mmCIF file of C-alpha atoms in Angstrom:
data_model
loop_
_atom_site.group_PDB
_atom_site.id
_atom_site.type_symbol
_atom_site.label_atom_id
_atom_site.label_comp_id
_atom_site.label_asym_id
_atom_site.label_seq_id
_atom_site.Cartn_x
_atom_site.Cartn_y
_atom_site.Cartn_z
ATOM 1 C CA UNK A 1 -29.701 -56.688 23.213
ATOM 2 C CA UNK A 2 -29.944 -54.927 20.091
ATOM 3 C CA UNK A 3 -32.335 -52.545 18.261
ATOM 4 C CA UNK A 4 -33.759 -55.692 16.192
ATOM 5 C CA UNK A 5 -35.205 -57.081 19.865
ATOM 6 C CA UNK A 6 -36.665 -54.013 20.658
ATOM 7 C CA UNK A 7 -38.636 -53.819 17.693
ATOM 8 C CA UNK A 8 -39.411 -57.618 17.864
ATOM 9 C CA UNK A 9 -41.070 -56.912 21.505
ATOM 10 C CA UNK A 10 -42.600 -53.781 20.831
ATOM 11 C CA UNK A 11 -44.745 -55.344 17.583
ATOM 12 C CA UNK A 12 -45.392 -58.389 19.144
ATOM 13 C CA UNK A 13 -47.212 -55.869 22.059
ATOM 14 C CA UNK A 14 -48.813 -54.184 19.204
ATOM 15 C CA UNK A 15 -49.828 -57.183 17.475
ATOM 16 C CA UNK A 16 -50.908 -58.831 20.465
ATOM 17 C CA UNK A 17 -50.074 -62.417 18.592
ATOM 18 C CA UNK A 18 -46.907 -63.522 17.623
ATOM 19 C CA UNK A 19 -48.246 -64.896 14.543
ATOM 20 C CA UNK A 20 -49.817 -61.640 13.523
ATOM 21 C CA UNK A 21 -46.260 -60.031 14.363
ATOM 22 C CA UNK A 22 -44.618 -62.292 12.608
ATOM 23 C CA UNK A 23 -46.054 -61.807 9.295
ATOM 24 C CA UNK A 24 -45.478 -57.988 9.753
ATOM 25 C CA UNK A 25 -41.719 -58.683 10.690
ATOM 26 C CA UNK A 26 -41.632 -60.505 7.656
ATOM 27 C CA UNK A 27 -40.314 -63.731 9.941
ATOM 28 C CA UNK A 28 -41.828 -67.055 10.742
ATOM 29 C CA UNK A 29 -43.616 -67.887 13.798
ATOM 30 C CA UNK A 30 -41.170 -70.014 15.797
ATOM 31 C CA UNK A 31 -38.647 -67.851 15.125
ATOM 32 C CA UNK A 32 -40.332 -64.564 16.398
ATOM 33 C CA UNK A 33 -41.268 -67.102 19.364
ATOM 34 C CA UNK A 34 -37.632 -68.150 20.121
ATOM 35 C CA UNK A 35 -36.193 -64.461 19.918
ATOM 36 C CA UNK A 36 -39.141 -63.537 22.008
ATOM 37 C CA UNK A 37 -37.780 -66.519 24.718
ATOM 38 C CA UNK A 38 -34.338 -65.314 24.191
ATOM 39 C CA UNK A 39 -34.922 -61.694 25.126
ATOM 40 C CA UNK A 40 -36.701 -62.332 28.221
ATOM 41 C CA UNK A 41 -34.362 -65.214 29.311
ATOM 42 C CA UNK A 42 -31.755 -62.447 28.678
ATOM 43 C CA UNK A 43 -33.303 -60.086 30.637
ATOM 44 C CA UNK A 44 -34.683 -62.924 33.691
ATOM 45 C CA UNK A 45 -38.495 -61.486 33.196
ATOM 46 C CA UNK A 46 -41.237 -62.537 31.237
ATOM 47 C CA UNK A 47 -42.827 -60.042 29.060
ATOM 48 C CA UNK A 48 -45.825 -61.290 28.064
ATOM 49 C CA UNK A 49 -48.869 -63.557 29.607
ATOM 50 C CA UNK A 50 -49.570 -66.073 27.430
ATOM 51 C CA UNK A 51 -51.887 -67.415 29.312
ATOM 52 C CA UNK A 52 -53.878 -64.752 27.546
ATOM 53 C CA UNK A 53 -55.714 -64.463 24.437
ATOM 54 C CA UNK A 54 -54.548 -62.295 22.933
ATOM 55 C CA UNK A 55 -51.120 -61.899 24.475
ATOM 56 C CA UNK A 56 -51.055 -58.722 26.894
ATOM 57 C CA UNK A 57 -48.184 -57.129 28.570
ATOM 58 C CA UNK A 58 -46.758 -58.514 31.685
ATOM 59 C CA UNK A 59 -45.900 -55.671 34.577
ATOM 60 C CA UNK A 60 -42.161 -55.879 33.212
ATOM 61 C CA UNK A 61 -43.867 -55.527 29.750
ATOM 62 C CA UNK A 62 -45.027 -52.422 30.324
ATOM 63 C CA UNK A 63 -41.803 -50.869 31.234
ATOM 64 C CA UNK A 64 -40.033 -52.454 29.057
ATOM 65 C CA UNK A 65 -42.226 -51.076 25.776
ATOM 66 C CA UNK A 66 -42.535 -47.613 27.822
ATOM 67 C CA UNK A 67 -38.682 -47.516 27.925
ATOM 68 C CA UNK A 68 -38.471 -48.857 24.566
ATOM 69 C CA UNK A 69 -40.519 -46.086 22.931
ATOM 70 C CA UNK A 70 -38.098 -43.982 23.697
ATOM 71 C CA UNK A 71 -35.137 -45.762 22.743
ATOM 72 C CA UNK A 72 -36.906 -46.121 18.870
ATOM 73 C CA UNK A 73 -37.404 -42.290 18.996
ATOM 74 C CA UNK A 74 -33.784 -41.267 19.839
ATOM 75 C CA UNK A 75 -33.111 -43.717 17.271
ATOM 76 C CA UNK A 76 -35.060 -42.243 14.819
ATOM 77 C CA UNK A 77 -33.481 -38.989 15.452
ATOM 78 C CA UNK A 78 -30.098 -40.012 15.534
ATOM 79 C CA UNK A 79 -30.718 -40.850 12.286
ATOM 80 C CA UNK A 80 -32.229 -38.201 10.946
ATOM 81 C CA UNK A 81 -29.094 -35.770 12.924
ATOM 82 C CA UNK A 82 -26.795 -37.745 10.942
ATOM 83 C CA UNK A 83 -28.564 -38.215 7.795
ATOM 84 C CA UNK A 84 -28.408 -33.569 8.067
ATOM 85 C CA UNK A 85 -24.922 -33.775 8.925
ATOM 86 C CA UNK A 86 -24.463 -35.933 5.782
ATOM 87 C CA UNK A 87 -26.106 -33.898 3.767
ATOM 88 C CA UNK A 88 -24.755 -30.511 4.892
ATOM 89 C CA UNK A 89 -28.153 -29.600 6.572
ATOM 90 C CA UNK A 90 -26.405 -29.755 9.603
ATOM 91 C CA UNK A 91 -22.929 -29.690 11.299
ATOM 92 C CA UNK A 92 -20.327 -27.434 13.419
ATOM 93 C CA UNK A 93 -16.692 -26.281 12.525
ATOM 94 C CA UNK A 94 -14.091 -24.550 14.628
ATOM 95 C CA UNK A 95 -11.285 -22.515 13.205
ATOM 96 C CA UNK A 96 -8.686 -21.051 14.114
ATOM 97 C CA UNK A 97 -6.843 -17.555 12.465
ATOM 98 C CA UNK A 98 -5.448 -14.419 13.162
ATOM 99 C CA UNK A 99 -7.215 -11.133 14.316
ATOM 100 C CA UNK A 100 -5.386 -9.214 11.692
ATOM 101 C CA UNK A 101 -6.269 -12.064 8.969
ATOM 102 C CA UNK A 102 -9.803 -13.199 10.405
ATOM 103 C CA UNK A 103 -11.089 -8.973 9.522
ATOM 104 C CA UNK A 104 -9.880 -9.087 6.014
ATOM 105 C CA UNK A 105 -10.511 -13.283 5.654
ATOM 106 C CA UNK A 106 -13.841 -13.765 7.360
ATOM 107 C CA UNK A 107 -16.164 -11.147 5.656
ATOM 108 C CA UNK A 108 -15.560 -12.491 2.653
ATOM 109 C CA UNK A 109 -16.288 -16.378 3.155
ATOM 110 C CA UNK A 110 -18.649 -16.928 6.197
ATOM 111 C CA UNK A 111 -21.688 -15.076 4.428
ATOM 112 C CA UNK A 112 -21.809 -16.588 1.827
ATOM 113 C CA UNK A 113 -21.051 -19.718 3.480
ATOM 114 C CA UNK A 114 -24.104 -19.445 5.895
ATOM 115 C CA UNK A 115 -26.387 -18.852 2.826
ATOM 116 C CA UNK A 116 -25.190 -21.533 1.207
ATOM 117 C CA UNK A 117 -25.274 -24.155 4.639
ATOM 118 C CA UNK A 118 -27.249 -22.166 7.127
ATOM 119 C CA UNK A 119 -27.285 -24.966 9.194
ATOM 120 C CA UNK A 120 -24.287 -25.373 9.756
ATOM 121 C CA UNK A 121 -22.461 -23.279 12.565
ATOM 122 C CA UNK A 122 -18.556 -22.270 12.510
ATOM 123 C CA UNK A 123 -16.676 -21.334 15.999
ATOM 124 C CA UNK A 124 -13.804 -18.780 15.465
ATOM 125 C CA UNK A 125 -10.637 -18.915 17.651
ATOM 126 C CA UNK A 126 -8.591 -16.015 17.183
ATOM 127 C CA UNK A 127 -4.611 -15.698 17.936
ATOM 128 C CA UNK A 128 -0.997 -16.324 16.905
ATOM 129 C CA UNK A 129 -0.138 -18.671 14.634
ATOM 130 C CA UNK A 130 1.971 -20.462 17.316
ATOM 131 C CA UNK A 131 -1.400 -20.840 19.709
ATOM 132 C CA UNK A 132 -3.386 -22.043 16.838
ATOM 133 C CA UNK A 133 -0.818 -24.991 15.548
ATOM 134 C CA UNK A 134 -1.353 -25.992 19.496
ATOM 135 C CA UNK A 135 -4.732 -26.280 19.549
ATOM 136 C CA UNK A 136 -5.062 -28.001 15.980
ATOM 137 C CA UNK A 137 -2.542 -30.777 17.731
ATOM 138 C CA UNK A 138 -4.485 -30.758 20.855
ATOM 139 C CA UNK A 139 -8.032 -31.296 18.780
ATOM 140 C CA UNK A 140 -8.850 -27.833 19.739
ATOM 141 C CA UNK A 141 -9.564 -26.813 16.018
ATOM 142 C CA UNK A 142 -10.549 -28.513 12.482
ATOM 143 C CA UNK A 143 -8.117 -26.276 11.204
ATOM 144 C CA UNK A 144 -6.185 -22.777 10.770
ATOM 145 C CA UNK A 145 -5.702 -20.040 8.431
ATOM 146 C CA UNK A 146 -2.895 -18.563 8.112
ATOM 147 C CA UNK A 147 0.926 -17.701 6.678
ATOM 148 C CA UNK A 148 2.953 -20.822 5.440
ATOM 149 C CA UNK A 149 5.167 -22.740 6.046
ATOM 150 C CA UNK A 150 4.302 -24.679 9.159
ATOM 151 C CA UNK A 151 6.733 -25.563 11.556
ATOM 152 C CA UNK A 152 5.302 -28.908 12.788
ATOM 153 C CA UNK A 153 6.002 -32.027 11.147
ATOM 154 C CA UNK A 154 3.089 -33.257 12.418
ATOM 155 C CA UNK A 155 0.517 -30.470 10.005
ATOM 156 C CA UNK A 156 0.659 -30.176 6.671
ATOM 157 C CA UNK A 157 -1.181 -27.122 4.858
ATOM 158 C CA UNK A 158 -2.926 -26.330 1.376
ATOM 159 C CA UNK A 159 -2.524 -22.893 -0.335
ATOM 160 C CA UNK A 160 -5.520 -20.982 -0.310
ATOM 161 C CA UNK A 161 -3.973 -18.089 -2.147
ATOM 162 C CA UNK A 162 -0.651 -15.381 -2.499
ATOM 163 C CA UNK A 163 -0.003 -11.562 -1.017
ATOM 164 C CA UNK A 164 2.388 -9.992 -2.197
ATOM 165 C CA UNK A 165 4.875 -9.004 0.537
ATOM 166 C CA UNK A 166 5.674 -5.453 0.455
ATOM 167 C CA UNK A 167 7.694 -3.313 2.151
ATOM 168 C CA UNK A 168 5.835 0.550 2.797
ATOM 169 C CA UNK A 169 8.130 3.980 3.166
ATOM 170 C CA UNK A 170 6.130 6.992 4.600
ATOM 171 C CA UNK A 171 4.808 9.323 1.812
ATOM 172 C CA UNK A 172 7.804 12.043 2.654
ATOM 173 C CA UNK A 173 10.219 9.741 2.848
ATOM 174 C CA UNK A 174 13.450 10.734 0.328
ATOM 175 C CA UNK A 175 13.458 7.338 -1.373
ATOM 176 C CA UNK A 176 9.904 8.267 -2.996
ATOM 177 C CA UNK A 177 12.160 10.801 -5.245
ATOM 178 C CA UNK A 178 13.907 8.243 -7.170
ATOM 179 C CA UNK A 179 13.116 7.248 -10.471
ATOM 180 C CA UNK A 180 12.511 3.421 -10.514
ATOM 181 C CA UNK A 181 11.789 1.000 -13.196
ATOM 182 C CA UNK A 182 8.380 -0.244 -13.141
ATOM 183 C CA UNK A 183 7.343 -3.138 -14.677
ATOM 184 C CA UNK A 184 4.232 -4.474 -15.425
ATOM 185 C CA UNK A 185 3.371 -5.112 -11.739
ATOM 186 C CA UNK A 186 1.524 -2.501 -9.708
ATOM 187 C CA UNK A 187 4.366 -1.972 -7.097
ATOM 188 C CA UNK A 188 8.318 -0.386 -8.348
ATOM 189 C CA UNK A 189 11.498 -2.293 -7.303
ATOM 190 C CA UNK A 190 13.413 -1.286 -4.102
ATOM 191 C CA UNK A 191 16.890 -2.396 -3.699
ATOM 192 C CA UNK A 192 17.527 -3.271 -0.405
ATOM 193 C CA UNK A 193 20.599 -1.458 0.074
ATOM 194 C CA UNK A 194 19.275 2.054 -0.438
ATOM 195 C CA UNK A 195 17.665 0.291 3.534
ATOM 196 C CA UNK A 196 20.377 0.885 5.110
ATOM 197 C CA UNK A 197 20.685 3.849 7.567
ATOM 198 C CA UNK A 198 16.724 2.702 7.794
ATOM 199 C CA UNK A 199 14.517 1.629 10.812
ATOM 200 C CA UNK A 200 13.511 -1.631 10.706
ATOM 201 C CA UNK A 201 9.817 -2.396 12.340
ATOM 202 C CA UNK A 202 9.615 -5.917 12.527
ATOM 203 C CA UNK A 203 6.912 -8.402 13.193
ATOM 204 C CA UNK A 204 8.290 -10.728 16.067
ATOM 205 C CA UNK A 205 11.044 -13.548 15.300
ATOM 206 C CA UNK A 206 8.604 -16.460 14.592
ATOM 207 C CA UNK A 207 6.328 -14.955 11.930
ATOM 208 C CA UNK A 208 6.291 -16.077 8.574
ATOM 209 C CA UNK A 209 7.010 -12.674 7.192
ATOM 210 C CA UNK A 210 9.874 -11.946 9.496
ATOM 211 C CA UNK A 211 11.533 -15.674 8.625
ATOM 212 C CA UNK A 212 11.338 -14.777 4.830
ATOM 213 C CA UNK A 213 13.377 -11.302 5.083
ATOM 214 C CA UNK A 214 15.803 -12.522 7.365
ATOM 215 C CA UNK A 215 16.791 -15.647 5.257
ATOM 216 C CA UNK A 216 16.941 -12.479 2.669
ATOM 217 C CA UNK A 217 18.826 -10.120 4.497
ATOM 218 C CA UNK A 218 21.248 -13.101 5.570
ATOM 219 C CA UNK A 219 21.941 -14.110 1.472
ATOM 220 C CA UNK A 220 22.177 -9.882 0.734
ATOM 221 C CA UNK A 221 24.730 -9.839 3.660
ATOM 222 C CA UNK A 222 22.266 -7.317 4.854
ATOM 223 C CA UNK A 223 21.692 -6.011 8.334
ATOM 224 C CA UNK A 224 19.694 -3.925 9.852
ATOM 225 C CA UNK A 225 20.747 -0.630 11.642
ATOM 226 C CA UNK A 226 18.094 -0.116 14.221
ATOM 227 C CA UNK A 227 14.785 -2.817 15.443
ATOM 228 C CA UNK A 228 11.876 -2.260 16.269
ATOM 229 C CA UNK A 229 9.928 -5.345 16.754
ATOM 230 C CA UNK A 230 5.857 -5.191 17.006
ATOM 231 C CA UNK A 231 3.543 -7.795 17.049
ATOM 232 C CA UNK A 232 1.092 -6.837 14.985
ATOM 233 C CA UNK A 233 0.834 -5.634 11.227
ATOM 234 C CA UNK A 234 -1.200 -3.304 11.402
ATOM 235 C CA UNK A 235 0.421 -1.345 14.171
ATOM 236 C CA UNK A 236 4.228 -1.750 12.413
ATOM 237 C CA UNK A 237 2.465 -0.254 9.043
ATOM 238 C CA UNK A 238 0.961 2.221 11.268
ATOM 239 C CA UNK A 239 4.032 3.191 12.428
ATOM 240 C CA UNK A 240 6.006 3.306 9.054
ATOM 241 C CA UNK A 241 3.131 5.346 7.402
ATOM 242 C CA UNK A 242 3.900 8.092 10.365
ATOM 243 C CA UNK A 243 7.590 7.727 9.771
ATOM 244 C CA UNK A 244 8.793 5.573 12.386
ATOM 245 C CA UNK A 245 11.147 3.618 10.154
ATOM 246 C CA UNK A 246 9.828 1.006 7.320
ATOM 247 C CA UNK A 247 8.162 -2.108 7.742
ATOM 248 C CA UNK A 248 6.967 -5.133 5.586
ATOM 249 C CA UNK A 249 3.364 -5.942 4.876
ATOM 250 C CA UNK A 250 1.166 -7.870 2.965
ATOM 251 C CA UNK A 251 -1.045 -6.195 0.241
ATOM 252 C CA UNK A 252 -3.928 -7.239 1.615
ATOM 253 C CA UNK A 253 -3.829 -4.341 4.183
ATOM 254 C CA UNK A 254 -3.644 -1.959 1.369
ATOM 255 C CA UNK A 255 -7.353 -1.658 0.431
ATOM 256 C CA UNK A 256 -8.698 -1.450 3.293
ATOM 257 C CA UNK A 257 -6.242 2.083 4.141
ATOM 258 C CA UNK A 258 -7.703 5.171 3.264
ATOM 259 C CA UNK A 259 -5.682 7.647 1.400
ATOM 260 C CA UNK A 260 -4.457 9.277 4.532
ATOM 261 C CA UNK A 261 -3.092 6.438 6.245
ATOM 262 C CA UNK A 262 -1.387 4.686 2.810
ATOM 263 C CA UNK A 263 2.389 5.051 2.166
ATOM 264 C CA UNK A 264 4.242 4.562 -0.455
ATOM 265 C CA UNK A 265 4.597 0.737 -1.151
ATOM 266 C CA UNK A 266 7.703 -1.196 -3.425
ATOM 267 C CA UNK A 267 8.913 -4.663 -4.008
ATOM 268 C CA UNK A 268 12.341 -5.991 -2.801
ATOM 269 C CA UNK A 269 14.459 -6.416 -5.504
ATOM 270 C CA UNK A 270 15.948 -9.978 -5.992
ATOM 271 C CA UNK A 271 13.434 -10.759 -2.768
ATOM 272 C CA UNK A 272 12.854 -14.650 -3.586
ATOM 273 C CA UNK A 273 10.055 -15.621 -2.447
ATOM 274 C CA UNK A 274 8.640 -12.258 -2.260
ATOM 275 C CA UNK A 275 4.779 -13.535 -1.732
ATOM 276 C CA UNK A 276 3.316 -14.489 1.477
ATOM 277 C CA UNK A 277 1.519 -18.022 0.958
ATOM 278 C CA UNK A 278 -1.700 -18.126 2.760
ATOM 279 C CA UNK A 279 -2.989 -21.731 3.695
ATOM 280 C CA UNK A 280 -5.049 -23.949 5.542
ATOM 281 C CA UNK A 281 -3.572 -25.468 8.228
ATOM 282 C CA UNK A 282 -4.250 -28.865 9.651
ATOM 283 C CA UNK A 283 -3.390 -32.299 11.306
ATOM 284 C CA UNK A 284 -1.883 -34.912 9.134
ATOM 285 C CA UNK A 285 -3.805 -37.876 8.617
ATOM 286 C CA UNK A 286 -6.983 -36.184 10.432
ATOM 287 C CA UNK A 287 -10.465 -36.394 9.482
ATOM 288 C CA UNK A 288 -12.616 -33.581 7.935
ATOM 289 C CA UNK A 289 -16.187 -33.532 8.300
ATOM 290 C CA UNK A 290 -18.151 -33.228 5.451
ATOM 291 C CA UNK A 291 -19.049 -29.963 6.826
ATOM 292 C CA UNK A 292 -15.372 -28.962 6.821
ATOM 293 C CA UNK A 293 -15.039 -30.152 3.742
ATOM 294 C CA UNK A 294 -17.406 -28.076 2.154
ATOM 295 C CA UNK A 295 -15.911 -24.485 3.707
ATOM 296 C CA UNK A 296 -12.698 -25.986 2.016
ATOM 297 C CA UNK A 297 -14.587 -25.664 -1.308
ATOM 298 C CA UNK A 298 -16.080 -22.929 -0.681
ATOM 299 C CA UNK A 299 -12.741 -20.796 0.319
ATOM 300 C CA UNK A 300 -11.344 -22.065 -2.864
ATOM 301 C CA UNK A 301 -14.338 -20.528 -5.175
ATOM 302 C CA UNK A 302 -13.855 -17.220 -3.423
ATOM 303 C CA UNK A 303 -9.917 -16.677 -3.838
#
């Protein structure tokens, strides 16, 4: 049966005449009267007591237009649901990022991103980058933000912006003394083998940031004396600030320091890349919602 039935039946009660239903259906009479026969051979009842004049409801009748109301309304409102999902009045996303990222990322994009859709909702999923590729290739997420590249062949990302990976030195430390040449950059130049009675703090093997200085140290024929490996940035510029050893950061960390937890902050010399790419991260071939979509857009106006 389909929705074009149920609206033949239910005018035809209304009506009270096939004729009269006919004209409002826009259909002619022995047509309305066949697809009337058709629906209640279909369903082995009779609807209607024609016997009557004018028609009334059989017992079956009744249930069937009481049930049938409320078919038409859900149907109505299915429609309009997906008619405000269509047209952003509506919708949900969930993301996934990084604790460290998501306090420096989110502030800046969800407000202004609820004013602009404040109907539509957005579920945040915080952890490593490792945890969130899982759940983006489980259906877990719409999506990730976070450091590029991706391991999986089966994501593929889309810069959102750059962060300049630095590496910090505590404010005492006795490199600070040197003269360096500035350019026209904000940060000096560091070469990396003034590093190397140093303490490394290190963000665990799989990040992004550790990947890109070892492929560096390993084309400087550089190693490190001494390890220290934390998992998060904050705590290994934490440490390097109080001087642990020195660690590598992104600049994004910077601002939000005040001047008594800051170091002093230079550029690896010859470091290539020596930005952090910061992406979306998603399934290949997978579908956004227009809601999606939209936070896409609206991420891209902000950085």
């Amino acid at each position: 049966m389909e929705f074009r039935d149920i609206k033949y039946v239910l005018k035809v009660a209304e009506e009270k005449s096939i004729s009269k239903a006919a004209q409002k259906l826009f259909v002619t009479q022995p047509s309305l009267s066949q697809s009337i026969g058709r629906i209640e051979n279909s369903l082995g009842v009779q609807l209607f007591d024609r016997s009557k004049k004018p028609l009334i409801l059989s017992f079956a009748g009744k249930q069937f237009v009481k049930t049938a109301y409320y078919i038409m309304n859900y149907e109505k409102q299915l429609s309009r649901q997906m008619k405000d999902i269509a047209d952003l009045k509506n919708g949900h996303i969930t993301l996934g990022i990084s604790q460290f990222r998501g306090k420096y990322f989110l502030p800046k994009v969800l407000p202004a991103f609820y004013k602009e859709y404040p109907g539509i909702t957005v579920s945040i999923h915080e952890d490593q980058a490792a945890e969130l590729e899982t759940a983006i290739l489980a259906g877990d997420l719409d999506f990730s933000i976070e450091i590029l590249p991706v391991k999986s062949k089966e994501l593929i990302s889309s810069v959102i912006s750059e962060e300049q990976h630095l590496l910090v030195l505590p404010k005492e430390h006795r490199l600070n003394n040197r003269k360096r040449i500035v350019d026209n950059a904000k940060y000096p130049f560091l070469d990396v083998s003034e590093l190397k009675n140093e303490t490394f703090i290190y963000l665990k093997a799989d990040s992004p940031s550790r990947i890109q200085l070892t492929k560096f140290f390993k084309k400087s024929n550089f190693v490190p004396k001494n390890v220290i490996e934390i998992k998060d940035m904050e705590t290994a510029h934490a440490l390097a600030v109080a001087g642990l050893g020195v660690a590598f950061i992104s600049e994004l960390l910077i601002p939000y320091c005040n001047s008594a937890h800051r170091g002093v902050y230079y550029r690896l010399k010859d470091c290539v890349p020596d930005k952090l790419q910061v992406g979306f991260v998603y399934k290949k071939n997978s579908y956004h919602s227009k809601a999606v979509k939209a936070f896409f857009v609206l991420v891209s106006e902000v950085f």
